[in-house]
Every structure is written in C-alpha cells, then in structure tokens.
Coordinates of C-alpha atoms in Angstrom, one line a residue:
X1 CA -68.0 -29.9 85.8
X2 CA -65.9 -32.3 83.7
X3 CA -62.3 -31.8 84.3
X4 CA -61.7 -30.0 80.5
X5 CA -63.8 -27.2 81.8
X6 CA -62.0 -27.1 85.4
X7 CA -59.0 -26.8 83.8
X8 CA -60.4 -23.7 81.6
X9 CA -62.0 -22.0 84.0
X10 CA -59.1 -22.4 86.6
X11 CA -56.5 -21.1 83.7
X12 CA -59.2 -18.2 82.9
X13 CA -58.9 -17.2 86.9
X14 CA -54.9 -17.2 86.2
X15 CA -54.0 -20.1 88.9
X16 CA -52.1 -21.9 86.2
X17 CA -50.8 -24.3 88.3
X18 CA -54.0 -25.6 89.4
X19 CA -55.0 -25.5 85.7
X20 CA -52.2 -27.7 84.6
X21 CA -53.0 -30.7 87.1
X22 CA -56.7 -30.2 86.3
X23 CA -55.7 -30.7 82.4
X24 CA -52.7 -33.3 83.4
X25 CA -55.9 -35.6 85.0
X26 CA -57.8 -35.3 81.7
X27 CA -57.7 -37.8 78.7
X28 CA -54.3 -37.8 77.0
X29 CA -56.3 -38.1 73.3
X30 CA -57.9 -34.6 73.4
X31 CA -56.0 -31.9 71.7
X32 CA -58.2 -29.5 72.9
X33 CA -56.5 -30.3 76.3
X34 CA -53.4 -30.2 75.4
X35 CA -54.1 -26.5 73.6
X36 CA -55.4 -25.6 77.4
X37 CA -52.1 -26.9 78.7
X38 CA -49.7 -24.9 76.5
X39 CA -51.8 -21.8 77.3
X40 CA -51.3 -22.2 80.9
X41 CA -47.8 -23.3 80.6
X42 CA -47.3 -20.1 78.4
X43 CA -49.0 -18.0 80.9
X44 CA -46.6 -19.4 83.8
X45 CA -43.7 -18.9 81.8
X46 CA -43.1 -22.5 81.1
X47 CA -42.3 -22.4 77.2
X48 CA -40.3 -25.7 76.9
X49 CA -43.4 -27.5 78.3
X50 CA -45.7 -25.1 76.4
X51 CA -43.8 -26.3 73.4
X52 CA -44.1 -30.1 73.9
X53 CA -47.9 -29.6 74.3
X54 CA -48.4 -27.5 71.3
X55 CA -46.3 -30.2 69.2
X56 CA -49.2 -32.7 70.6
X57 CA -51.9 -30.6 69.9
X58 CA -50.5 -30.4 65.9
X59 CA -49.9 -34.0 65.7
X60 CA -53.0 -35.0 66.9
X61 CA -55.1 -32.3 64.9
X62 CA -52.9 -31.2 62.0
X63 CA -55.8 -29.2 60.5
X64 CA -56.5 -26.9 63.4
X65 CA -55.3 -23.2 63.3
X66 CA -55.2 -22.6 66.7
X67 CA -53.1 -25.4 67.2
X68 CA -50.2 -23.6 65.4
X69 CA -51.6 -20.3 67.2
X70 CA -50.2 -22.0 70.1
X71 CA -47.1 -23.6 68.5
X72 CA -46.0 -20.0 67.8
X73 CA -46.8 -18.6 71.0
X74 CA -44.2 -21.2 72.6
X75 CA -41.5 -20.6 69.7
X76 CA -42.0 -16.9 70.6
X77 CA -41.6 -17.2 74.5
X78 CA -38.2 -19.1 73.7
X79 CA -37.4 -16.5 71.2
X80 CA -37.3 -18.6 68.2
X81 CA -39.1 -16.2 66.3
X82 CA -38.6 -17.7 62.8
X83 CA -39.8 -20.7 64.0
X84 CA -42.8 -18.7 65.4
X85 CA -43.3 -17.0 61.9
X86 CA -43.4 -20.5 60.2
X87 CA -46.4 -21.7 62.7
X88 CA -48.5 -18.8 62.2
X89 CA -48.1 -19.1 58.2
X90 CA -48.5 -22.6 58.5
X91 CA -52.1 -22.1 60.5
X92 CA -53.0 -19.3 57.7
X93 CA -52.9 -22.0 55.5
X94 CA -56.0 -23.6 57.1
X95 CA -57.9 -20.4 58.0
X96 CA -56.3 -17.6 55.9
X97 CA -58.7 -15.0 57.4
X98 CA -57.8 -14.9 61.0
X99 CA -57.1 -12.2 62.5
X100 CA -55.3 -13.5 65.6
X101 CA -53.1 -15.5 63.4
X102 CA -52.1 -12.3 61.7
X103 CA -51.8 -10.1 64.6
X104 CA -49.2 -12.9 66.3
X105 CA -47.4 -12.9 62.8
X106 CA -46.7 -9.3 63.1
X107 CA -45.3 -9.5 66.5
X108 CA -43.4 -12.2 65.7
X109 CA -41.9 -10.7 62.7
X110 CA -41.2 -7.3 64.8
X111 CA -39.5 -9.2 67.6
X112 CA -37.4 -10.8 64.7
X113 CA -36.1 -7.2 63.5
X114 CA -38.1 -7.8 60.3
X115 CA -40.2 -4.5 60.4
X116 CA -41.4 -4.1 57.3
X117 CA -42.8 -7.9 57.2
X118 CA -44.4 -7.0 60.7
X119 CA -46.1 -3.8 59.2
X120 CA -47.4 -6.0 56.2
X121 CA -48.9 -8.6 58.5
X122 CA -50.6 -5.9 61.0
X123 CA -52.0 -4.3 57.8
X124 CA -53.4 -7.4 56.3
X125 CA -54.8 -7.7 59.9
X126 CA -56.5 -4.1 59.8
X127 CA -57.9 -4.6 56.4
X128 CA -59.7 -7.9 58.0
X129 CA -60.7 -5.8 61.1
X130 CA -60.7 -2.1 60.8
X131 CA -62.1 -1.4 64.1
X132 CA -60.0 -3.3 66.2
X133 CA -57.9 -1.3 68.2
X134 CA -55.0 -3.7 69.2
X135 CA -53.8 -4.1 65.6
X136 CA -53.7 -0.1 65.2
X137 CA -51.6 -0.1 68.5
X138 CA -49.2 -3.0 67.1
X139 CA -48.6 -1.4 63.8
X140 CA -47.9 2.0 65.7
X141 CA -45.3 0.0 67.7
X142 CA -43.7 -1.1 64.3
X143 CA -43.7 1.9 62.6
X144 CA -41.9 3.6 65.7
X145 CA -39.3 0.9 65.8
X146 CA -38.6 1.6 62.2
X147 CA -38.0 5.6 63.0
X148 CA -41.3 5.9 60.9
X149 CA -42.6 8.2 63.3
X150 CA -45.3 10.3 61.1
X151 CA -47.3 6.9 60.3
X152 CA -46.7 5.6 64.4
X153 CA -48.7 8.8 65.2
X154 CA -51.5 8.2 62.7
X155 CA -51.9 4.5 63.8
X156 CA -51.5 5.7 67.7
X157 CA -54.2 8.2 67.1
X158 CA -56.5 5.9 65.5
X159 CA -56.2 3.8 68.6
X160 CA -57.0 6.3 70.9
X161 CA -59.8 7.1 68.9
X162 CA -61.3 3.5 69.0
X163 CA -60.2 2.9 72.5
X164 CA -60.1 6.0 74.5
X165 CA -60.2 4.5 77.9
X166 CA -56.9 2.2 76.9
X167 CA -53.6 3.3 79.1
X168 CA -51.6 1.5 76.1
X169 CA -52.9 4.0 73.1
X170 CA -51.3 6.9 75.5
X171 CA -48.2 5.3 75.7
X172 CA -48.2 4.6 71.7
X173 CA -49.0 8.3 71.4
X174 CA -46.5 9.5 73.7
X175 CA -43.9 7.6 71.7
X176 CA -44.7 8.6 68.6
X177 CA -44.7 12.4 70.0
X178 CA -41.2 11.5 71.3
X179 CA -39.4 10.3 68.4
X180 CA -40.9 13.6 66.2
X181 CA -38.9 15.7 69.2
X182 CA -42.7 16.5 70.1
X183 CA -41.9 16.3 74.1
X184 CA -44.2 18.7 75.1
X185 CA -47.6 16.6 73.8
X186 CA -45.3 13.6 74.7
X187 CA -45.9 14.4 78.0
X188 CA -49.4 15.2 78.0
X189 CA -50.0 12.0 76.5
X190 CA -48.5 9.9 79.0
X191 CA -50.0 12.1 81.9
X192 CA -53.5 11.7 79.9
X193 CA -53.0 7.7 80.0
X194 CA -52.2 7.8 83.7
X195 CA -55.7 9.2 84.3
X196 CA -57.2 5.9 83.1
X197 CA -54.2 4.0 85.5
X198 CA -52.6 6.1 87.6
X199 CA -50.0 3.4 89.3
X200 CA -49.2 2.3 85.8
X201 CA -45.2 1.4 85.5
X202 CA -44.5 1.8 82.0
X203 CA -46.5 5.2 81.6
X204 CA -44.4 6.7 84.5
X205 CA -41.2 5.4 83.5
X206 CA -42.1 6.9 79.5
X207 CA -43.6 10.4 81.3
X208 CA -39.6 10.5 83.3
X209 CA -37.8 9.5 80.3
X210 CA -40.0 12.4 78.2
X211 CA -39.1 15.2 80.2
X212 CA -35.4 14.3 80.5
X213 CA -35.0 14.6 77.1
X214 CA -37.2 17.7 76.9
X215 CA -34.7 19.0 79.3
X216 CA -37.0 19.4 82.3
X217 CA -34.8 17.7 84.6
X218 CA -36.5 19.0 88.2
X219 CA -39.7 17.6 87.0
X220 CA -38.1 14.5 85.3
X221 CA -36.8 13.9 89.0
X222 CA -40.3 14.0 90.5
X223 CA -41.6 11.8 87.5
X224 CA -38.8 9.3 88.4
X225 CA -39.3 9.3 92.0
X226 CA -42.8 8.5 91.4
X227 CA -41.9 5.8 89.3
X228 CA -39.3 4.4 91.2
X229 CA -42.3 3.9 94.2
X230 CA -43.7 1.6 91.7
X231 CA -41.4 0.0 90.8
X232 CA -37.9 0.1 93.3
X233 CA -35.8 -2.5 91.6
X234 CA -35.6 -1.0 88.1
X235 CA -32.0 0.4 87.6
X236 CA -32.8 2.2 84.7
X237 CA -34.8 4.7 86.9
X238 CA -32.2 5.2 89.3
X239 CA -30.0 5.7 86.3
X240 CA -31.8 8.6 85.0
X241 CA -32.6 9.9 87.8
X242 CA -28.8 10.4 88.3
X243 CA -28.9 12.0 85.0
X244 CA -31.5 14.6 85.8
X245 CA -29.7 15.4 88.7
X246 CA -26.8 16.0 87.1
X247 CA -28.2 18.1 84.4
X248 CA -29.1 20.8 87.0
X249 CA -25.8 20.4 88.9
X250 CA -27.0 18.5 92.0
X251 CA -23.9 16.3 91.7
X252 CA -24.1 14.8 95.2
X253 CA -27.7 13.1 94.7
X254 CA -26.7 12.4 91.2
X255 CA -23.9 10.3 92.8
X256 CA -26.5 8.5 95.5
X257 CA -28.6 7.5 92.3
X258 CA -25.8 6.1 89.9
X259 CA -24.8 3.9 93.2
X260 CA -28.1 2.8 93.5
X261 CA -28.0 1.8 89.6
X262 CA -25.0 -0.1 89.8
X263 CA -26.1 -1.9 93.1
X264 CA -29.1 -3.0 91.3
X265 CA -27.5 -4.4 88.0
X266 CA -24.0 -4.5 88.9
X267 CA -23.1 -6.2 85.4
X268 CA -23.9 -3.2 83.0
X269 CA -21.5 -1.2 82.0
X270 CA -23.4 2.1 81.3
X271 CA -24.2 2.1 85.4
X272 CA -20.5 2.6 85.6
X273 CA -20.2 5.2 83.2
X274 CA -23.0 7.4 85.2
X275 CA -21.2 6.7 88.3
X276 CA -18.1 7.9 86.8
X277 CA -19.6 11.0 85.4
X278 CA -21.1 11.7 88.7
X279 CA -17.4 11.5 90.3
X280 CA -15.8 13.4 87.9
X281 CA -18.6 16.0 88.1
X282 CA -17.8 16.4 91.6
X283 CA -13.9 16.4 91.2
X284 CA -13.1 13.0 92.4
X285 CA -11.2 11.8 89.2
X286 CA -9.4 9.0 91.0
X287 CA -13.2 7.4 91.7
X288 CA -14.2 8.1 88.5
X289 CA -11.1 6.3 86.7
X290 CA -12.1 3.4 89.1
X291 CA -15.6 3.2 88.1
X292 CA -14.9 3.7 84.0
X293 CA -12.3 0.9 84.7
X294 CA -14.9 -1.4 86.6
X295 CA -17.2 -1.0 83.8
X296 CA -14.6 -1.9 81.2
X297 CA -14.4 -5.3 83.0
X298 CA -18.1 -5.9 81.7
X299 CA -17.2 -4.2 78.1
X300 CA -14.0 -4.3 77.0
X301 CA -14.1 -3.1 73.8
X302 CA -16.4 0.1 74.9
X303 CA -15.2 3.3 73.4
X304 CA -17.3 5.8 75.1
X305 CA -16.0 4.1 78.5
X306 CA -12.8 4.6 77.1
X307 CA -13.2 7.9 76.2
X308 CA -14.2 8.5 79.7
X309 CA -11.5 7.3 81.3
X310 CA -9.1 9.1 79.6
X311 CA -11.0 12.3 80.0
X312 CA -11.0 11.4 84.0
X313 CA -7.0 10.9 83.4
X314 CA -6.4 14.2 82.0
X315 CA -8.5 16.1 84.1
X316 CA -6.5 14.3 87.3
X317 CA -3.3 15.4 85.5
X318 CA -2.2 11.9 84.5
X319 CA -1.2 12.9 80.9
X320 CA 0.7 9.9 80.1
X321 CA -2.2 7.5 81.4
X322 CA -4.9 9.2 79.7
X323 CA -2.5 9.1 76.7
X324 CA -2.5 5.3 76.8
X325 CA -6.2 4.7 77.4
X326 CA -6.8 6.9 74.4
X327 CA -4.2 5.1 72.1
X328 CA -6.3 1.6 73.4
X329 CA -9.3 3.5 72.2
X330 CA -7.9 4.2 68.7
X331 CA -6.7 0.9 68.2
X332 CA -10.6 -0.2 68.4
X333 CA -11.9 2.8 66.5
X334 CA -9.1 3.9 64.0
X335 CA -11.9 6.0 62.0
X336 CA -13.2 7.5 65.4
X337 CA -12.1 11.6 64.7
X338 CA -12.7 12.2 68.7
X339 CA -10.8 9.8 70.3
X340 CA -7.7 11.6 68.4
X341 CA -8.8 15.1 69.1
X342 CA -8.8 13.9 73.0
X343 CA -5.6 12.3 72.7
X344 CA -4.1 15.7 71.5
X345 CA -5.5 17.3 73.9
X346 CA -3.5 15.1 76.4
X347 CA -0.2 15.4 74.3
X348 CA -0.8 19.1 74.6
X349 CA -1.3 19.4 78.4
X350 CA 1.8 17.3 78.7
X351 CA 4.0 19.7 76.4
X352 CA 3.9 17.1 73.8
X353 CA 3.1 19.7 70.9
X354 CA 4.5 17.5 68.0
X355 CA 2.6 14.7 69.2
X356 CA -0.5 16.8 69.7
X357 CA -0.1 18.1 65.9
X358 CA -0.3 14.9 64.5
X359 CA -3.5 14.0 66.2
X360 CA -4.7 17.3 65.6
X361 CA -4.3 16.7 61.7
X362 CA -5.3 13.3 61.8
X363 CA -8.7 15.0 63.5
X364 CA -9.4 17.4 60.7
X365 CA -8.5 14.9 58.1
X366 CA -11.3 12.4 59.5
X367 CA -13.9 15.2 60.0
X368 CA -13.1 18.1 58.1
X369 CA -15.9 20.1 58.8
X370 CA -15.9 20.3 62.8
X371 CA -15.3 23.2 64.6
X372 CA -13.3 21.3 67.7
X373 CA -10.5 20.1 65.3
X374 CA -9.5 23.4 64.4
X375 CA -9.4 24.2 67.6
X376 CA -7.2 21.6 68.9
X377 CA -5.1 22.3 65.5
X378 CA -5.0 26.0 66.6
X379 CA -3.6 25.2 70.3
X380 CA -1.0 22.6 68.9
X381 CA 0.5 25.3 66.6
X382 CA 0.4 27.7 69.2
X383 CA 2.1 25.5 71.6
X384 CA 4.9 25.2 69.0
X385 CA 5.1 28.9 68.8
X386 CA 3.7 28.8 65.1
X387 CA 1.6 31.5 65.9
X388 CA 0.4 32.5 62.1
X389 CA -0.4 28.7 61.6
X390 CA -2.8 28.8 64.7
X391 CA -4.7 32.1 63.8
X392 CA -5.0 30.5 60.2
X393 CA -6.6 27.0 62.0
X394 CA -8.7 29.1 64.0
X395 CA -9.9 30.9 60.6
X396 CA -10.5 27.5 58.7
X397 CA -12.9 26.6 62.0
X398 CA -14.9 29.9 61.3
X399 CA -15.9 29.1 57.8
X400 CA -17.7 26.4 59.4
X401 CA -19.1 27.7 62.3
X402 CA -19.0 32.1 62.0
X403 CA -20.5 32.6 65.4
X404 CA -18.2 30.1 67.3
X405 CA -17.4 32.1 70.5
X406 CA -14.7 29.6 71.2
X407 CA -12.8 29.5 67.9
X408 CA -13.3 33.7 68.3
X409 CA -11.6 33.3 71.7
X410 CA -8.6 31.3 71.0
X411 CA -7.9 33.6 67.6
X412 CA -7.9 36.3 69.7
X413 CA -5.7 34.6 72.1
X414 CA -3.5 33.5 69.2
X415 CA -3.4 37.0 67.8
X416 CA -2.5 38.3 71.2
X417 CA 0.3 36.1 71.8
X418 CA 1.8 37.4 68.2
X419 CA 1.6 40.4 69.3
X420 CA -1.0 41.1 67.0
X421 CA -3.0 43.1 69.8
X422 CA -5.2 45.2 67.2
X423 CA -6.4 42.5 65.5
X424 CA -6.8 40.3 69.1
X425 CA -8.9 42.9 69.9
X426 CA -10.9 42.8 67.2
X427 CA -11.7 39.2 67.4
X428 CA -12.2 39.6 71.3
X429 CA -14.7 42.4 70.5
X430 CA -17.0 40.5 68.0
X431 CA -16.8 37.5 70.0
X432 CA -18.4 39.9 72.9
X433 CA -21.1 41.1 70.6
X434 CA -22.1 37.4 70.0
X435 CA -22.0 36.7 73.4
X436 CA -22.1 40.0 75.9
X437 CA -22.6 38.1 79.2
X438 CA -19.2 35.8 78.9
X439 CA -17.1 37.0 81.4
X440 CA -14.1 35.3 79.9
X441 CA -14.2 37.4 76.3
X442 CA -14.0 40.6 78.8
X443 CA -11.0 39.2 80.6
X444 CA -9.3 38.3 77.7
X445 CA -9.5 41.6 76.2
X446 CA -8.8 43.0 79.4
X447 CA -5.4 41.6 79.1
X448 CA -5.0 42.4 75.5
X449 CA -5.3 46.3 76.4
X450 CA -2.9 45.8 79.3
X451 CA -0.4 44.3 76.6
X452 CA -1.1 47.5 74.7
X453 CA -0.6 49.7 77.4
X454 CA -4.3 51.0 77.3
X455 CA -5.1 50.5 81.2
X456 CA -7.9 52.3 80.9
X457 CA -9.9 49.9 78.9
X458 CA -8.2 47.4 80.5
X459 CA -9.5 48.3 83.7
X460 CA -13.3 49.2 82.1
X461 CA -13.1 45.5 81.2
X462 CA -11.7 43.7 84.1
X463 CA -14.6 45.4 85.8
X464 CA -17.0 44.4 83.6
X465 CA -15.6 40.8 84.0
X466 CA -16.1 41.1 87.9
X467 CA -19.6 42.3 87.7
X468 CA -20.3 39.2 85.5
X469 CA -18.8 36.5 87.5
X470 CA -17.8 38.1 91.4
X471 CA -16.5 35.1 92.8
X472 CA -13.6 34.7 90.0
X473 CA -10.3 35.0 91.0
X474 CA -9.0 35.8 87.5
X475 CA -11.1 38.9 87.3
X476 CA -9.4 40.3 90.3
X477 CA -6.1 39.2 88.4
X478 CA -7.3 41.2 85.5
X479 CA -7.9 44.0 88.0
X480 CA -4.8 44.1 89.5
X481 CA -2.6 44.5 86.5
X482 CA -5.1 46.9 85.1
X483 CA -4.1 48.9 88.5
X484 CA -0.4 48.2 88.1
X485 CA -0.6 49.8 84.9
X486 CA -2.1 53.0 86.2
X487 CA 0.2 53.2 89.3
X488 CA -2.7 52.1 91.8
X489 CA -0.5 49.9 93.5
X490 CA -2.2 49.1 96.9
X491 CA -5.0 48.6 94.9
X492 CA -3.4 46.2 92.9
X493 CA -1.9 43.9 95.8
X494 CA -5.4 43.7 97.0
X495 CA -7.2 42.5 94.1
X496 CA -4.3 40.0 93.6
X497 CA -4.4 38.9 97.0
X498 CA -8.5 38.5 97.0
X499 CA -8.0 36.6 93.6
X500 CA -6.1 34.3 95.3
X501 CA -8.2 34.1 98.5
X502 CA -11.1 33.4 95.9
X503 CA -9.1 30.5 94.1
X504 CA -8.3 29.0 97.5
X505 CA -12.0 28.4 97.8
X506 CA -13.0 26.8 94.9
X507 CA -9.5 24.6 94.2
X508 CA -9.0 21.0 95.6
X509 CA -8.0 20.3 99.0
X510 CA -4.5 20.4 100.0
X511 CA -3.9 16.5 99.6
X512 CA -4.9 17.2 95.9
X513 CA -1.9 20.1 95.6
X514 CA 0.9 18.1 96.9
X515 CA -0.2 15.4 94.5
X516 CA 0.1 18.0 91.6
X517 CA 3.1 19.2 92.7
X518 CA 4.8 15.7 92.3
X519 CA 3.8 16.0 88.6
X520 CA 5.2 19.2 88.3
X521 CA 8.4 18.1 89.6
X522 CA 8.8 15.0 87.7
X523 CA 7.7 17.1 84.5
X524 CA 10.6 19.4 85.6
X525 CA 13.1 16.7 85.9
X526 CA 11.8 14.9 82.8
X527 CA 11.8 18.1 81.2
X528 CA 8.3 17.2 79.6
X529 CA 7.3 20.7 78.5
X530 CA 8.8 22.5 75.8
X531 CA 9.0 25.6 77.4
X532 CA 10.6 25.2 81.1
X533 CA 9.4 28.5 81.9
X534 CA 5.8 27.0 82.0
X535 CA 6.6 23.9 84.6
X536 CA 7.8 26.6 87.5
X537 CA 5.5 28.8 86.8
X538 CA 2.6 26.0 87.4
X539 CA 4.7 24.6 90.2
X540 CA 4.9 28.3 92.2
X541 CA 1.2 28.3 91.6
X542 CA 0.7 24.9 93.6
X543 CA 3.2 26.1 96.3
X544 CA 1.2 29.4 96.7
X545 CA -2.0 27.8 97.3
X546 CA -0.5 25.7 99.8
X547 CA 0.4 29.2 101.8
X548 CA 4.2 28.0 101.1
X549 CA 5.4 31.6 99.4
X550 CA 9.0 30.9 100.0
X551 CA 8.9 27.9 97.9
X552 CA 6.6 29.8 95.2
X553 CA 9.0 32.6 95.1
X554 CA 11.9 30.5 94.2
X555 CA 9.9 28.9 91.2
X556 CA 8.8 32.7 90.0
X557 CA 12.4 33.8 90.3
X558 CA 13.4 30.9 87.9
X559 CA 10.7 32.0 85.1
X560 CA 12.1 35.6 85.4
X561 CA 15.7 34.2 85.5
X562 CA 14.6 31.9 82.5
X563 CA 13.2 34.6 80.5
X564 CA 14.6 37.9 81.7
X565 CA 13.6 39.9 78.2
X566 CA 9.8 38.4 78.7
X567 CA 8.4 41.4 77.2
X568 CA 10.2 41.0 74.0
X569 CA 8.8 37.2 73.9
X570 CA 5.2 37.3 72.9
X571 CA 5.3 33.2 73.4
X572 CA 5.9 33.4 77.3
X573 CA 4.2 37.0 78.0
X574 CA 0.9 35.7 79.2
X575 CA 2.6 33.6 82.2
X576 CA 5.6 36.1 82.7
X577 CA 2.8 38.2 83.4
X578 CA 0.6 35.9 85.5
X579 CA 4.2 35.3 87.3
X580 CA 4.8 38.4 87.9
X581 CA 1.3 38.6 89.9
X582 CA 2.6 35.6 91.7
X583 CA 5.6 37.3 92.5
X584 CA 4.0 40.2 94.0
X585 CA 1.4 38.0 95.9
X586 CA 4.5 36.0 97.3
X587 CA 6.2 38.7 98.7
X588 CA 3.2 40.4 99.9
X589 CA 2.5 37.3 101.6
X590 CA 6.2 37.4 103.5
X591 CA 5.8 41.0 104.4
X592 CA 8.4 42.0 101.7
X593 CA 6.2 44.4 99.5
X594 CA 3.7 47.1 100.3
X595 CA 2.1 50.0 98.5
X596 CA 4.8 51.8 96.7
X597 CA 7.4 48.8 97.6
X598 CA 5.6 47.3 94.8
X599 CA 7.0 48.8 91.5
X600 CA 10.7 48.8 93.1
X601 CA 10.2 44.9 93.6
X602 CA 8.6 44.7 90.4
X603 CA 11.5 46.5 88.5
X604 CA 14.4 44.8 90.4
X605 CA 13.4 41.0 89.8
X606 CA 11.7 41.5 86.2
X607 CA 12.9 44.7 84.7
X608 CA 9.8 45.8 84.1
X609 CA 9.5 49.6 83.7

C-alpha cells in the first residue's frame, strides 16, 4: 500500500496523528497529499497547520475545487469566516454546481451572522440535491437563527422525512417547536430523537431546557440530571437545574446547583447571578450581595446584576447602599424605566418620599403604559400624605390593566388611609371578586371594616383570612382587632399572642433582629423618616420579636405620645392601630394586662374609647 493511501486509510480510522506522519513521509509535490494533511489537521483541531497545507494545495493546483474547500474549512476552524466565504466562492468558480461547496458556504455565512445569505446558499444547494437531508437540516438551523421558526419547522420536518433515524433531525424539529412556543411538541421531538441515540448529550440538554421553558420544572430536574450524568462538567446544566429547583421552591438544592455552576465556570457572571438569586430566596441577603458583587467583577457594566444587587440590599434593609447601586445602574442605562422604579422603592423604604416621587414620575415618563410605574407613583404620593393624588395614580394604572390585583389592592389601601372607607371597601370587594382565593384581600377589607366600626363584617373577613392562610400572623392580628371592637378581649389577646408566635416562626434569626434594630436606631437618630411614629413602631416590632417587651413597650408609648389623637389622623391610623396591638401584647407578656383589664389599659394609654 502506498504511503498516500495509508495516510488516507489511517485518517479514515480517525487516528489523525498517525495519518499526518504517513502523509509527511510522502512526496512533497503531490497536491492531494497536502489536501489529506489539511483534513487530518482540521480533524485534530490544528487549524493553523491545516491552513498552511491548504494554501500549499491551492498553490500546487489552483484550479482544483477541493483545495478551496479545504482552505475554507481551515479558515472556518480559525473563525475567519469572511476568508472562508471567499475561499468557497473561489472554488465554485471551478465547479459551479458543487453541492459540498455550497453547503460549506452556507455554514460559513451563518457563522458570520449573514443569515439571509446563508439561507440563499443553502436554498441553491437544495435545488441541486433535493433529497439531501443535511441541506434541509442546515437551512432549518439558519431559519431558526433568524427567528423564522415556521420555515425552520418545515425544513426540520423534511429532514426527518428524508432521514427518520437521524437524531439531529429531531433536534432541529424540537428547536423549531421551541421557537414557536410549542413546548410539548418540542419535548416529544427530543424524546423521539433519544430513541435513536439514547446517550446523546445535545438532545438531553435540549430536552431539559424545553421542560424548563415549558414550566415543567420537576420533569426538567430529571432531564437535567440525566444530562449531567453524560456531561458532568457542563456548567449550564447545573445552572438550569438550579433554576428548576428554585421554580418549585426547593431553594437549598437550587443553591447547591448554583454553587456547582460557579465552580465549573468561575468567570461567568450569569452563574453568580443564579447564586445570588438562590441566596436571596433563602433570605441570606448578605451572601446574595457578595455573589452579585463577584459577578460584577467579571462584567462591571452588567445592568441585570446591578438590579439584583440593589434588590438584595433593599431586602437586607440597606437602603442607602441599594440607592447607590441603583444610581450606578442608572448612569449606565439612563433610559431604563425599571431602574428608576427600583430606586423609587428604595427611597420610599428609607422614608425619602420626595426622591421616591421624582423617580416614580421618571418611571411613568419612560414607560407610560406600565402598571407598576403607577403603583410606585401612588406609593410615593401616599408616603407624602397626598392621598387624592395617590388614588388618581392607581386609577390611571387601572386604565391599562383593569384587572390588576396589586393596583386595586393599593387603591383600597389609599382610599382607607384617606378616610374614604366606603370607597376602599368597594375597591377591595372588586379585588376579591377577581381573586377570591387571595387571603391578603380579605385581610385588607377586614381592616377597613374595623375602621368603620363594622366589627361583625371585620370578623367575617378576618376568619376568611385565617381560613385561606392559617399560618399567617396578620390574619390573627385582624381577628384580634375585630374581637376588640366586639368587646371579646380574651379572644383578642389570644389571637394577638398566637399571631406573634407565628411571626417568630417565619421571622429571621435573632442576629438579624439585632442588626435591624441598629438600622432602626440610626434612622431615629438621623430622622430619616418623614413621620417619626414609623421609626418607633418598627423598632418596637423588632424588640418584641426578641422578647424584649419592656423596650418594645417604651417605643409603643412614644408612638402614642407623638400622635395622641391618632384616630383623627388617617395618615397614621394603620400604624397606630398596629401599635395598639403591640401595646396589648407587650403588657400581656409583662403580666400587666389580662382579660377585661385590656380595655382599661387601651383607654388609659391611647385614649381610644
């Protein structure tokens, strides 16, 4: 056997190093040997050597189309797609009807981002070889890449028709269905492909992705796990599995998968975003902040990470830090409405309602048909005591989405705070009709009925609240308030005590409360809140959760002292009512009030008759 033939045979056996050695031993002037060497180098990923051999081939035999094909393949391996396209076109000058050249030309054009050109080249090739399944597969990919999923589907179906036992045809079919939002059919297509190649990594990954996109998160976890067995070093599989776990509330395992994704690809910002999200869902906001900051080290201009970072800081109660991150993000993307929305929320949370209003107005200006913009606009107005404008803002938002529950809920809250109890009840009742299983809506209406002194209705809604959400402490608070109004003081104290115990179960650990108290004390010293009763009220809550009832009682008394005629001032009525509840709880915990003494304590400290 000649050395040339031996080289080809070895190359066909995929022993490319040995093939190259055989070919190097052959005569230096044979252009076909250089061509074979090029093939061997390309197959081994040695594209620079492949390019040198291809150039030698073209130089020795400038009219041979195959030399230009090898040259184009070498350029493609080096990602020099424009040079690839030129090489393939040069080859077509010597063999105009060559299907292989047109096929490679389409691939190079697609990789260069010239999708319309790629489709044109692939269409020409199909005219020359209408039974070639590879050509339809390639054109399906090009159509999908350009977002033309209907055409991609047609070509994928043709691919499967021509080659029904080829796994890649089913992958193309699944991808087209996914692009069309037909996820169930995509899943079926990928599963059909796996019947012909059960261990195919690409199909396993695609199947897991389709299940995730379809919202079938539990199935997605199984498919992702199957794919991980085949490709244990693929970071994106762990990323997707983390997302799937998070989607059905399994946040601990979501964290494990996110940590693995970061371990496998430590320089990928998206991995840190997923890690931060997992920490956020677990209430570990400091860890979340650190994760997002780590991601920003790899992509400092990333807006999504900056948004996540400010959200975590806000949830951690670090409002100033959140505002700093949001301001940095706004400098990078001054036309992004959601950034102004987030900063408005942070400003409102820190009591800076004027700044919150400015950002809310900017949000609405940038995105006038976005309901959330009107929600934060109304909240800013409400914080400033401008209730009529708050009500108007919520109503404006409802013009764009009449069935928006959040808007109707906030509208009811604003009307109640403005003393428009009948209007508040109307809005809350409409919201309940739209979402009859929403416990917070009954809770709100119960509070409004209590303000109207309609305690029987308040009690009914409080009972419905507890029926829908039996472990929610606020439901017991509403029940207790209704019982107070009806003179059922023992039941009121029992309800308030149960509510406080429930809150302790779901509340953060003691260390978090100590940190919260520090922030609240700083806010009191710096007078960060527009209305000081809020500062003392929130700190009283934190003290009570730690069981420090004496300190909690002192702060509650300050609330009452700052606003002795609270029932007349609708701005603070909700906080004062909660403060009254806290007062009763504190006195009860200290042994200072039981049963009928509750009413006298209430009257003596608050003046509430």
